[in-house]
Amino acid sequence: MDRIKQVFYMTKTTFLEEQHNKRVIMGFILGIALFGYWLNLFLQYALDIGEPVNVLEAFIVVEHHHKSILFLVVGWLLIISDAPFIKKNTYLSLCRSSRKKWDAAMLQYIMIQAFLYVSSIAAVSVTVSALLGFWGNMWSSPVYNLAMDTNNHLGVKYNISFPWVNVMQAMTVPQAFMITFILLFFYLVLIGFLLYVCTLLLKEIYGILLVFGIQISEYLLQQEGVTYLSLMAKAIPGYAIDGNGGQWKVVVLFCAIILVLALISLWLIGRVDFKDAMEEE
């Protein structure tokens, strides 16, 4: 029990140190602003159609847009760009606990920030949509029209699309909202853990560049239609939902990769020279 308390205490300390950091604040603002761009396009389309939308639909539609996740990750990387979060008081924390506990605390911090980031975006989406939407399980006419827009006329006109009839057939709006939230959360945790491991291995700037390069590669694979090789594509529920629980296979895959990255960090943490890292800080 004392070990768990120490991990939570170090997580809390890191969270309190980071929450007033301008970089973290800017990351949240950037993520919400980028999401807001596509949110505005979708709501403008709904206004032009003259039909109300389900308040949960905007989050689903925007997160299924092929460019949305790429840009949302930019805000996320800004939030956690200070990984592995080595501060001047880190050495004191290590003296009081251990490297493994500190590692667990930092990974827990990344997960908490990922949840807050996705929750903030979802809250903004629901709040704004509530001004001209309705609650319920039903899909709205504007989203149905987008899904039926096989020639992409609406996509070209409004720069927003949702060609995911399979999602509408297999799930209600709340169900689709929940799986969209879950996949985005796990994908961001995966990216966060990857950055954390890379910065344990490399200098901070090289770790960020490597992870961002991987993101661009995954986006290009998605654009070329090689979605089975792109984790970014797998974070979009429409690619996985098949009526047979395909989305949960993606959740298991993400959890497996996250676990592997956590085990790698546990192995690497014993080899990190904290004195050198704090001098760089």
Coordinates of C-alpha atoms in Angstrom, one line a residue, residues 95-224:
C95 CA 16.2 9.0 -2.9
R96 CA 12.9 8.7 -1.1
S97 CA 11.4 5.9 -3.3
S98 CA 12.9 4.1 -6.3
R99 CA 13.4 4.4 -10.1
K100 CA 10.7 1.9 -10.8
K101 CA 8.1 3.8 -8.7
W102 CA 9.1 7.0 -10.4
D103 CA 8.8 5.4 -13.8
A104 CA 5.3 4.1 -12.9
A105 CA 4.3 7.6 -11.7
M106 CA 5.4 9.2 -14.9
L107 CA 3.5 6.7 -17.0
Q108 CA 0.4 7.3 -14.8
Y109 CA 0.8 11.0 -15.3
I110 CA 0.8 10.5 -19.1
M111 CA -2.4 8.5 -18.9
I112 CA -4.1 11.1 -16.8
Q113 CA -3.2 13.9 -19.1
A114 CA -4.4 11.9 -22.1
F115 CA -7.8 11.4 -20.4
L116 CA -8.0 15.1 -19.6
Y117 CA -7.0 16.1 -23.1
V118 CA -9.7 13.9 -24.8
S119 CA -12.3 14.8 -22.2
S120 CA -11.7 18.5 -22.8
I121 CA -12.1 18.1 -26.5
A122 CA -15.3 16.0 -26.0
A123 CA -16.7 18.5 -23.5
V124 CA -16.2 21.4 -25.9
S125 CA -17.9 19.4 -28.7
V126 CA -20.9 18.5 -26.6
T127 CA -21.3 22.0 -25.1
V128 CA -21.2 23.7 -28.5
S129 CA -23.4 21.1 -30.2
A130 CA -26.0 21.4 -27.4
L131 CA -26.9 24.9 -28.7
L132 CA -28.5 23.4 -31.8
G133 CA -28.8 19.7 -31.1
F134 CA -30.8 17.0 -29.4
W135 CA -30.0 14.1 -27.0
G136 CA -30.8 10.5 -27.8
N137 CA -29.7 7.4 -29.5
M138 CA -30.7 8.4 -33.0
W139 CA -28.4 9.5 -35.8
S140 CA -29.4 12.9 -37.3
S141 CA -30.3 13.6 -41.0
P142 CA -27.2 15.7 -41.6
V143 CA -24.9 12.9 -40.6
Y144 CA -27.0 10.4 -42.6
N145 CA -26.7 12.6 -45.6
L146 CA -22.9 12.7 -45.1
A147 CA -22.7 8.9 -44.9
M148 CA -24.8 8.6 -48.1
D149 CA -22.7 11.2 -49.9
T150 CA -20.8 8.6 -52.0
N151 CA -19.7 11.1 -54.6
N152 CA -18.3 13.4 -51.8
H153 CA -20.2 16.5 -53.1
L154 CA -20.9 17.6 -49.5
G155 CA -17.3 16.8 -48.5
V156 CA -16.0 19.1 -51.2
K157 CA -18.5 21.9 -50.4
Y158 CA -18.1 21.8 -46.6
N159 CA -14.7 20.2 -46.2
I160 CA -16.1 17.6 -43.8
S161 CA -17.0 14.0 -44.5
F162 CA -18.3 10.9 -42.7
P163 CA -18.3 7.9 -45.1
W164 CA -18.9 5.4 -42.3
V165 CA -22.3 3.8 -42.9
N166 CA -21.0 0.7 -41.0
V167 CA -20.7 2.8 -37.8
M168 CA -24.3 4.0 -38.1
Q169 CA -25.6 0.5 -38.8
A170 CA -23.7 -1.2 -36.0
M171 CA -24.0 1.4 -33.2
T172 CA -26.2 4.0 -31.6
V173 CA -24.8 7.5 -31.3
P174 CA -23.8 7.1 -27.6
Q175 CA -22.1 3.8 -28.4
A176 CA -20.2 5.3 -31.3
F177 CA -19.2 8.3 -29.1
M178 CA -17.9 6.0 -26.4
I179 CA -15.8 3.8 -28.7
T180 CA -14.4 7.0 -30.4
F181 CA -13.4 8.4 -27.0
I182 CA -11.8 5.1 -25.9
L183 CA -9.8 4.6 -29.1
L184 CA -8.5 8.2 -29.2
F185 CA -7.6 7.9 -25.5
F186 CA -5.6 4.7 -25.9
Y187 CA -3.9 6.0 -29.1
L188 CA -2.7 9.1 -27.3
V189 CA -1.5 7.0 -24.4
L190 CA 0.4 4.9 -26.9
I191 CA 2.0 8.0 -28.5
G192 CA 2.8 9.3 -25.0
F193 CA 4.5 6.1 -23.9
L194 CA 6.4 6.0 -27.2
L195 CA 7.7 9.5 -26.7
Y196 CA 8.6 8.7 -23.1
V197 CA 10.6 5.6 -24.1
C198 CA 12.3 7.5 -27.0
T199 CA 13.4 10.3 -24.8
L200 CA 14.8 7.8 -22.3
L201 CA 16.9 6.5 -25.1
L202 CA 17.7 9.7 -27.0
K203 CA 17.9 13.4 -26.2
E204 CA 14.5 15.1 -25.8
I205 CA 14.5 16.9 -29.2
Y206 CA 15.4 13.7 -31.1
G207 CA 12.7 11.7 -29.3
I208 CA 10.0 14.3 -30.3
L209 CA 11.3 14.4 -33.9
L210 CA 11.3 10.6 -34.1
V211 CA 7.7 10.3 -32.8
F212 CA 6.5 13.0 -35.0
G213 CA 8.1 11.3 -38.0
I214 CA 6.3 8.1 -37.1
Q215 CA 3.0 10.1 -37.0
I216 CA 3.6 11.5 -40.5
S217 CA 4.4 8.0 -41.8
E218 CA 1.2 6.5 -40.3
Y219 CA -0.8 9.4 -41.8
L220 CA 0.7 8.7 -45.3
L221 CA 0.0 5.0 -44.9
Q222 CA -3.6 5.8 -44.1
Q223 CA -3.8 8.1 -47.1
E224 CA -2.4 5.4 -49.4

